[in-house]
Structures are given as C-alpha cells and as structure tokens.
JSON list of C-alpha atoms in Angstrom, two decimals:
[
{"chain": "A", "resi": 25, "resn": "MET", "atom": "CA", "xyz": [-29.03, 38.73, -40.58]},
{"chain": "A", "resi": 26, "resn": "LEU", "atom": "CA", "xyz": [-29.69, 39.82, -36.63]},
{"chain": "A", "resi": 27, "resn": "VAL", "atom": "CA", "xyz": [-27.31, 38.00, -34.16]},
{"chain": "A", "resi": 28, "resn": "ASP", "atom": "CA", "xyz": [-28.62, 37.79, -31.15]},
{"chain": "A", "resi": 29, "resn": "TYR", "atom": "CA", "xyz": [-26.38, 38.31, -27.95]},
{"chain": "A", "resi": 30, "resn": "TYR", "atom": "CA", "xyz": [-26.47, 37.65, -24.60]},
{"chain": "A", "resi": 31, "resn": "THR", "atom": "CA", "xyz": [-25.12, 39.90, -21.76]},
{"chain": "A", "resi": 32, "resn": "GLU", "atom": "CA", "xyz": [-24.43, 36.19, -20.21]},
{"chain": "A", "resi": 33, "resn": "ASP", "atom": "CA", "xyz": [-23.29, 32.92, -21.92]},
{"chain": "A", "resi": 34, "resn": "GLU", "atom": "CA", "xyz": [-23.99, 29.78, -19.67]},
{"chain": "A", "resi": 35, "resn": "PHE", "atom": "CA", "xyz": [-21.44, 28.25, -22.09]},
{"chain": "A", "resi": 36, "resn": "TRP", "atom": "CA", "xyz": [-18.46, 30.21, -20.65]},
{"chain": "A", "resi": 37, "resn": "ASN", "atom": "CA", "xyz": [-17.41, 29.24, -16.98]},
{"chain": "A", "resi": 38, "resn": "LEU", "atom": "CA", "xyz": [-14.26, 30.94, -16.36]},
{"chain": "A", "resi": 39, "resn": "GLU", "atom": "CA", "xyz": [-14.05, 29.05, -12.88]},
{"chain": "A", "resi": 40, "resn": "LYS", "atom": "CA", "xyz": [-10.75, 26.65, -12.61]},
{"chain": "A", "resi": 41, "resn": "PRO", "atom": "CA", "xyz": [-12.10, 23.14, -12.30]},
{"chain": "A", "resi": 42, "resn": "THR", "atom": "CA", "xyz": [-11.47, 21.26, -9.54]},
{"chain": "A", "resi": 43, "resn": "ILE", "atom": "CA", "xyz": [-9.03, 18.57, -10.38]},
{"chain": "A", "resi": 44, "resn": "PRO", "atom": "CA", "xyz": [-9.07, 15.87, -8.20]},
{"chain": "A", "resi": 45, "resn": "GLN", "atom": "CA", "xyz": [-5.52, 15.20, -6.49]},
{"chain": "A", "resi": 46, "resn": "ARG", "atom": "CA", "xyz": [-3.31, 12.94, -8.67]},
{"chain": "A", "resi": 47, "resn": "CYS", "atom": "CA", "xyz": [-1.99, 8.96, -6.80]},
{"chain": "A", "resi": 48, "resn": "GLN", "atom": "CA", "xyz": [1.98, 8.77, -7.15]},
{"chain": "A", "resi": 49, "resn": "LEU", "atom": "CA", "xyz": [0.86, 4.97, -7.37]},
{"chain": "A", "resi": 50, "resn": "PHE", "atom": "CA", "xyz": [-1.85, 3.12, -8.74]},
{"chain": "A", "resi": 51, "resn": "PRO", "atom": "CA", "xyz": [-5.12, 2.41, -6.12]},
{"chain": "A", "resi": 52, "resn": "LEU", "atom": "CA", "xyz": [-4.41, -1.80, -6.32]},
{"chain": "A", "resi": 53, "resn": "GLU", "atom": "CA", "xyz": [-7.38, -2.56, -4.80]},
{"chain": "A", "resi": 54, "resn": "PRO", "atom": "CA", "xyz": [-6.48, -5.21, -2.00]},
{"chain": "A", "resi": 55, "resn": "ILE", "atom": "CA", "xyz": [-7.77, -8.65, -2.07]},
{"chain": "A", "resi": 56, "resn": "GLY", "atom": "CA", "xyz": [-10.06, -10.38, -0.29]},
{"chain": "A", "resi": 57, "resn": "ILE", "atom": "CA", "xyz": [-11.40, -7.81, 2.57]},
{"chain": "A", "resi": 58, "resn": "GLY", "atom": "CA", "xyz": [-13.44, -9.00, 4.43]},
{"chain": "A", "resi": 59, "resn": "THR", "atom": "CA", "xyz": [-12.83, -12.34, 3.96]},
{"chain": "A", "resi": 60, "resn": "LEU", "atom": "CA", "xyz": [-10.43, -15.27, 5.70]},
{"chain": "A", "resi": 61, "resn": "TYR", "atom": "CA", "xyz": [-8.66, -14.89, 2.43]},
{"chain": "A", "resi": 62, "resn": "MET", "atom": "CA", "xyz": [-7.78, -11.38, 2.59]},
{"chain": "A", "resi": 63, "resn": "GLU", "atom": "CA", "xyz": [-4.38, -10.30, 1.30]},
{"chain": "A", "resi": 64, "resn": "SER", "atom": "CA", "xyz": [-1.45, -9.55, 3.86]},
{"chain": "A", "resi": 65, "resn": "LEU", "atom": "CA", "xyz": [0.62, -6.01, 3.65]},
{"chain": "A", "resi": 66, "resn": "SER", "atom": "CA", "xyz": [3.20, -8.14, 2.54]},
{"chain": "A", "resi": 67, "resn": "GLY", "atom": "CA", "xyz": [1.57, -8.99, -0.40]},
{"chain": "A", "resi": 68, "resn": "TYR", "atom": "CA", "xyz": [-0.42, -5.97, -1.54]},
{"chain": "A", "resi": 69, "resn": "ILE", "atom": "CA", "xyz": [3.24, -3.97, -1.12]},
{"chain": "A", "resi": 70, "resn": "ALA", "atom": "CA", "xyz": [5.24, -6.80, -3.35]},
{"chain": "A", "resi": 71, "resn": "ARG", "atom": "CA", "xyz": [1.87, -7.01, -5.78]},
{"chain": "A", "resi": 72, "resn": "LEU", "atom": "CA", "xyz": [1.87, -2.95, -5.65]},
{"chain": "A", "resi": 73, "resn": "ALA", "atom": "CA", "xyz": [5.49, -3.02, -6.89]},
{"chain": "A", "resi": 74, "resn": "ASP", "atom": "CA", "xyz": [4.80, -5.89, -9.62]},
{"chain": "A", "resi": 75, "resn": "TYR", "atom": "CA", "xyz": [2.47, -3.82, -11.15]},
{"chain": "A", "resi": 76, "resn": "HIS", "atom": "CA", "xyz": [4.89, -0.84, -10.95]},
{"chain": "A", "resi": 77, "resn": "THR", "atom": "CA", "xyz": [7.50, -2.96, -12.32]},
{"chain": "A", "resi": 78, "resn": "ILE", "atom": "CA", "xyz": [9.81, -2.75, -9.77]},
{"chain": "A", "resi": 79, "resn": "THR", "atom": "CA", "xyz": [11.42, -4.81, -7.07]},
{"chain": "A", "resi": 80, "resn": "ALA", "atom": "CA", "xyz": [9.62, -5.27, -3.45]},
{"chain": "A", "resi": 81, "resn": "GLU", "atom": "CA", "xyz": [13.12, -3.18, -2.02]},
{"chain": "A", "resi": 82, "resn": "GLU", "atom": "CA", "xyz": [12.84, -0.27, -4.81]},
{"chain": "A", "resi": 83, "resn": "LEU", "atom": "CA", "xyz": [9.38, 0.32, -3.81]},
{"chain": "A", "resi": 84, "resn": "ILE", "atom": "CA", "xyz": [10.42, 0.00, -0.32]},
{"chain": "A", "resi": 85, "resn": "LEU", "atom": "CA", "xyz": [13.63, 2.97, -0.87]},
{"chain": "A", "resi": 86, "resn": "SER", "atom": "CA", "xyz": [12.17, 4.93, -3.54]},
{"chain": "A", "resi": 87, "resn": "LYS", "atom": "CA", "xyz": [8.59, 5.81, -2.84]},
{"chain": "A", "resi": 88, "resn": "ILE", "atom": "CA", "xyz": [7.48, 4.82, 1.05]},
{"chain": "A", "resi": 89, "resn": "ILE", "atom": "CA", "xyz": [10.61, 5.48, 3.30]},
{"chain": "A", "resi": 90, "resn": "PRO", "atom": "CA", "xyz": [11.26, 9.05, 2.43]},
{"chain": "A", "resi": 91, "resn": "LEU", "atom": "CA", "xyz": [7.54, 9.64, 3.55]},
{"chain": "A", "resi": 92, "resn": "MET", "atom": "CA", "xyz": [7.96, 8.11, 6.36]},
{"chain": "A", "resi": 93, "resn": "GLY", "atom": "CA", "xyz": [9.54, 11.09, 8.00]},
{"chain": "A", "resi": 94, "resn": "HIS", "atom": "CA", "xyz": [12.73, 9.80, 8.68]},
{"chain": "A", "resi": 95, "resn": "LYS", "atom": "CA", "xyz": [15.97, 10.61, 6.97]},
{"chain": "A", "resi": 96, "resn": "THR", "atom": "CA", "xyz": [16.98, 9.22, 3.89]},
{"chain": "A", "resi": 97, "resn": "SER", "atom": "CA", "xyz": [19.96, 7.90, 4.83]},
{"chain": "A", "resi": 98, "resn": "SER", "atom": "CA", "xyz": [21.33, 4.50, 3.89]},
{"chain": "A", "resi": 99, "resn": "ALA", "atom": "CA", "xyz": [21.18, 3.69, 7.43]},
{"chain": "A", "resi": 100, "resn": "SER", "atom": "CA", "xyz": [17.91, 4.81, 8.52]},
{"chain": "A", "resi": 101, "resn": "SER", "atom": "CA", "xyz": [16.28, 2.97, 5.47]},
{"chain": "A", "resi": 102, "resn": "ILE", "atom": "CA", "xyz": [18.73, -0.14, 6.96]},
{"chain": "A", "resi": 103, "resn": "ASN", "atom": "CA", "xyz": [17.21, 0.59, 10.64]},
{"chain": "A", "resi": 104, "resn": "ILE", "atom": "CA", "xyz": [13.68, 0.92, 9.01]},
{"chain": "A", "resi": 105, "resn": "ILE", "atom": "CA", "xyz": [13.96, -1.89, 6.85]},
{"chain": "A", "resi": 106, "resn": "ASN", "atom": "CA", "xyz": [15.25, -4.54, 9.63]},
{"chain": "A", "resi": 107, "resn": "HIS", "atom": "CA", "xyz": [12.28, -3.16, 11.72]},
{"chain": "A", "resi": 108, "resn": "LEU", "atom": "CA", "xyz": [9.70, -3.87, 9.11]},
{"chain": "A", "resi": 109, "resn": "PHE", "atom": "CA", "xyz": [11.49, -7.45, 8.06]},
{"chain": "A", "resi": 110, "resn": "GLY", "atom": "CA", "xyz": [12.28, -7.90, 11.87]},
{"chain": "A", "resi": 111, "resn": "VAL", "atom": "CA", "xyz": [15.96, -8.28, 11.22]},
{"chain": "A", "resi": 112, "resn": "GLN", "atom": "CA", "xyz": [17.42, -7.48, 15.38]},
{"chain": "A", "resi": 113, "resn": "ASP", "atom": "CA", "xyz": [20.51, -5.84, 14.91]},
{"chain": "A", "resi": 114, "resn": "SER", "atom": "CA", "xyz": [22.35, -4.47, 17.98]},
{"chain": "A", "resi": 115, "resn": "LEU", "atom": "CA", "xyz": [19.32, -2.60, 19.92]},
{"chain": "A", "resi": 116, "resn": "THR", "atom": "CA", "xyz": [16.09, -4.21, 21.38]},
{"chain": "A", "resi": 117, "resn": "THR", "atom": "CA", "xyz": [13.04, -4.77, 19.39]},
{"chain": "A", "resi": 118, "resn": "ALA", "atom": "CA", "xyz": [10.07, -2.54, 20.88]},
{"chain": "A", "resi": 119, "resn": "SER", "atom": "CA", "xyz": [6.98, -4.70, 20.13]},
{"chain": "A", "resi": 120, "resn": "GLN", "atom": "CA", "xyz": [5.75, -0.37, 20.12]},
{"chain": "A", "resi": 121, "resn": "THR", "atom": "CA", "xyz": [7.84, 0.82, 17.75]},
{"chain": "A", "resi": 122, "resn": "ARG", "atom": "CA", "xyz": [6.89, -1.83, 14.60]},
{"chain": "A", "resi": 123, "resn": "VAL", "atom": "CA", "xyz": [3.42, -0.81, 15.50]},
{"chain": "A", "resi": 124, "resn": "ASN", "atom": "CA", "xyz": [4.40, 2.73, 14.89]},
{"chain": "A", "resi": 125, "resn": "ILE", "atom": "CA", "xyz": [6.54, 1.40, 11.30]},
{"chain": "A", "resi": 126, "resn": "ALA", "atom": "CA", "xyz": [3.38, -0.77, 10.82]},
{"chain": "A", "resi": 127, "resn": "THR", "atom": "CA", "xyz": [0.61, 2.61, 11.07]},
{"chain": "A", "resi": 128, "resn": "THR", "atom": "CA", "xyz": [3.36, 4.86, 9.11]},
{"chain": "A", "resi": 129, "resn": "LEU", "atom": "CA", "xyz": [3.59, 2.31, 6.43]},
{"chain": "A", "resi": 130, "resn": "ILE", "atom": "CA", "xyz": [0.13, 1.74, 5.92]},
{"chain": "A", "resi": 131, "resn": "GLN", "atom": "CA", "xyz": [-0.47, 5.69, 6.20]},
{"chain": "A", "resi": 132, "resn": "VAL", "atom": "CA", "xyz": [1.89, 6.38, 3.35]},
{"chain": "A", "resi": 133, "resn": "LEU", "atom": "CA", "xyz": [0.62, 3.70, 1.14]},
{"chain": "A", "resi": 134, "resn": "GLU", "atom": "CA", "xyz": [-2.44, 4.86, 1.84]},
{"chain": "A", "resi": 135, "resn": "LYS", "atom": "CA", "xyz": [-1.33, 8.18, 0.90]},
{"chain": "A", "resi": 136, "resn": "LEU", "atom": "CA", "xyz": [0.70, 7.01, -2.15]},
{"chain": "A", "resi": 137, "resn": "THR", "atom": "CA", "xyz": [-1.83, 4.70, -3.45]},
{"chain": "A", "resi": 138, "resn": "GLN", "atom": "CA", "xyz": [-5.79, 6.82, -2.51]},
{"chain": "A", "resi": 139, "resn": "ARG", "atom": "CA", "xyz": [-6.84, 3.95, -0.74]},
{"chain": "A", "resi": 140, "resn": "GLN", "atom": "CA", "xyz": [-8.35, 4.41, 2.52]},
{"chain": "A", "resi": 141, "resn": "ASP", "atom": "CA", "xyz": [-8.66, 0.53, 3.19]},
{"chain": "A", "resi": 142, "resn": "LEU", "atom": "CA", "xyz": [-5.27, -0.87, 3.70]},
{"chain": "A", "resi": 143, "resn": "SER", "atom": "CA", "xyz": [-5.40, -0.82, 7.57]},
{"chain": "A", "resi": 144, "resn": "CYS", "atom": "CA", "xyz": [-6.75, -4.22, 7.25]},
{"chain": "A", "resi": 145, "resn": "LEU", "atom": "CA", "xyz": [-3.32, -5.46, 6.17]},
{"chain": "A", "resi": 146, "resn": "TRP", "atom": "CA", "xyz": [-1.95, -6.45, 8.90]},
{"chain": "A", "resi": 147, "resn": "PRO", "atom": "CA", "xyz": [-3.47, -6.92, 12.40]},
{"chain": "A", "resi": 148, "resn": "LEU", "atom": "CA", "xyz": [-2.67, -3.80, 13.90]},
{"chain": "A", "resi": 149, "resn": "LYS", "atom": "CA", "xyz": [-5.18, -4.41, 16.37]},
{"chain": "A", "resi": 150, "resn": "TRP", "atom": "CA", "xyz": [-3.25, -7.92, 17.72]},
{"chain": "A", "resi": 151, "resn": "ALA", "atom": "CA", "xyz": [0.02, -6.28, 17.55]},
{"chain": "A", "resi": 152, "resn": "SER", "atom": "CA", "xyz": [1.21, -6.60, 20.96]},
{"chain": "A", "resi": 153, "resn": "ILE", "atom": "CA", "xyz": [-0.15, -10.28, 20.63]},
{"chain": "A", "resi": 154, "resn": "PHE", "atom": "CA", "xyz": [2.22, -10.42, 18.00]},
{"chain": "A", "resi": 155, "resn": "PHE", "atom": "CA", "xyz": [4.55, -8.34, 18.70]},
{"chain": "A", "resi": 156, "resn": "GLU", "atom": "CA", "xyz": [8.30, -11.13, 18.57]},
{"chain": "A", "resi": 157, "resn": "PHE", "atom": "CA", "xyz": [6.83, -11.17, 14.34]},
{"chain": "A", "resi": 158, "resn": "SER", "atom": "CA", "xyz": [7.85, -9.41, 11.69]},
{"chain": "A", "resi": 159, "resn": "ILE", "atom": "CA", "xyz": [5.39, -6.50, 9.85]},
{"chain": "A", "resi": 160, "resn": "LEU", "atom": "CA", "xyz": [6.77, -8.36, 7.10]},
{"chain": "A", "resi": 161, "resn": "ARG", "atom": "CA", "xyz": [8.42, -11.85, 5.66]},
{"chain": "A", "resi": 162, "resn": "LEU", "atom": "CA", "xyz": [11.81, -12.31, 4.65]},
{"chain": "A", "resi": 163, "resn": "HIS", "atom": "CA", "xyz": [11.17, -15.32, 3.18]},
{"chain": "A", "resi": 164, "resn": "GLN", "atom": "CA", "xyz": [7.38, -16.68, 1.83]},
{"chain": "A", "resi": 165, "resn": "ALA", "atom": "CA", "xyz": [5.76, -19.23, 3.67]},
{"chain": "A", "resi": 166, "resn": "TRP", "atom": "CA", "xyz": [2.25, -19.88, 2.05]},
{"chain": "A", "resi": 167, "resn": "CYS", "atom": "CA", "xyz": [1.26, -23.26, 0.84]},
{"chain": "A", "resi": 168, "resn": "PRO", "atom": "CA", "xyz": [2.26, -24.00, -2.71]},
{"chain": "A", "resi": 169, "resn": "VAL", "atom": "CA", "xyz": [-0.71, -26.13, -2.97]},
{"chain": "A", "resi": 170, "resn": "CYS", "atom": "CA", "xyz": [-3.26, -22.81, -3.14]},
{"chain": "A", "resi": 171, "resn": "TYR", "atom": "CA", "xyz": [-1.11, -21.04, -5.70]},
{"chain": "A", "resi": 172, "resn": "ASP", "atom": "CA", "xyz": [-1.29, -23.94, -7.64]},
{"chain": "A", "resi": 173, "resn": "THR", "atom": "CA", "xyz": [-5.17, -23.81, -7.44]},
{"chain": "A", "resi": 174, "resn": "TRP", "atom": "CA", "xyz": [-5.35, -20.40, -7.21]},
{"chain": "A", "resi": 175, "resn": "ARG", "atom": "CA", "xyz": [-3.11, -20.29, -11.25]},
{"chain": "A", "resi": 176, "resn": "THR", "atom": "CA", "xyz": [-5.44, -23.22, -12.59]},
{"chain": "A", "resi": 177, "resn": "ASN", "atom": "CA", "xyz": [-8.46, -21.49, -12.07]},
{"chain": "A", "resi": 178, "resn": "ASN", "atom": "CA", "xyz": [-6.68, -18.08, -13.55]},
{"chain": "A", "resi": 179, "resn": "ARG", "atom": "CA", "xyz": [-6.87, -16.14, -10.03]},
{"chain": "A", "resi": 180, "resn": "VAL", "atom": "CA", "xyz": [-4.51, -13.90, -9.18]},
{"chain": "A", "resi": 181, "resn": "ILE", "atom": "CA", "xyz": [-1.72, -15.12, -6.56]},
{"chain": "A", "resi": 182, "resn": "TYR", "atom": "CA", "xyz": [-1.38, -13.39, -3.81]},
{"chain": "A", "resi": 183, "resn": "ASN", "atom": "CA", "xyz": [-0.52, -13.33, 0.24]},
{"chain": "A", "resi": 184, "resn": "PRO", "atom": "CA", "xyz": [-2.89, -13.70, 2.70]},
{"chain": "A", "resi": 185, "resn": "LEU", "atom": "CA", "xyz": [-2.94, -12.48, 5.65]},
{"chain": "A", "resi": 186, "resn": "LEU", "atom": "CA", "xyz": [-4.09, -16.07, 7.40]}
]
C-alpha cells in the first residue's frame, strides 16, 4: 500500500485562532431604540442587574464604579452614587459633573456589555437643560396602567425614557 505524503497539509493551520473578546456582562439589548418608548438608562441598569440576579446597587458598586476611574473607597462610591441619583450633599452638584459621570457611566456600560448603542439611553445632548434632575431615579415614576398592559400582553416590562 502506497501512502501519499503531502509537504503542505492545508488541514493543519498552527496559527492561533482569533478569539473575540468576551464581555463581562450580558449584552442585553435596550428596548425601543429610535422610538418614542426608548428605554431609560436607569431602566436598562435595573434590567441588566435583574438578568444577572443582583440588585442595581450591587451592579453599580461591584462592576460599574470600579471601572469609572474613581477610587473604590466607600466615601468615593457614595459620592458617585449621590451624583447618579441626584442626592444633594454639602457640595453643590454641578450640571457638568453629572454630565461627566453620565458619559463615563455609559462608556463603562458599553465596555462591560460590548454594546455600542447605550448612549441614547440618557439624553446627554439635553443635559444642560436637565441639570437639576438626576441621572438615575431613587423612586420609579411610571404609569402602572402601562405596566399592566405590557404584563397582560406578555411584553417585557421596562422603564421608558419618556
């Protein structure tokens, strides 16, 4: 029996394959991008936390704040959370500080989820108008009738930016 030897075997490629970078958080798709009922940033964080079976606070403290370029001390974390939720402390919260924090928060979320469409979840272009409002809400303020309608129609319940 004769064996046919090949000098170059095309089946043996010894180069390392390109492995795509993995994301740290599930790349959850925001709801309603480009529509009137686009999901809010706070709603996205809440859904993302729920998907990972942790609270939004745990998600922010354990995954987001450490990547925002701030010290991970409890005082620094509390200060960032105060800015995110609009809690006033002894220092006056400037609108530019909130815009910077919101921009960094969105960039960190995009890095963690490897999504490139999260910047529309908070109206950064209108930030100067909404300077007195917080980036995230301490308490939800959405229509229970809408939630009930979505629930009865087996739709995902989320917080629209509207």
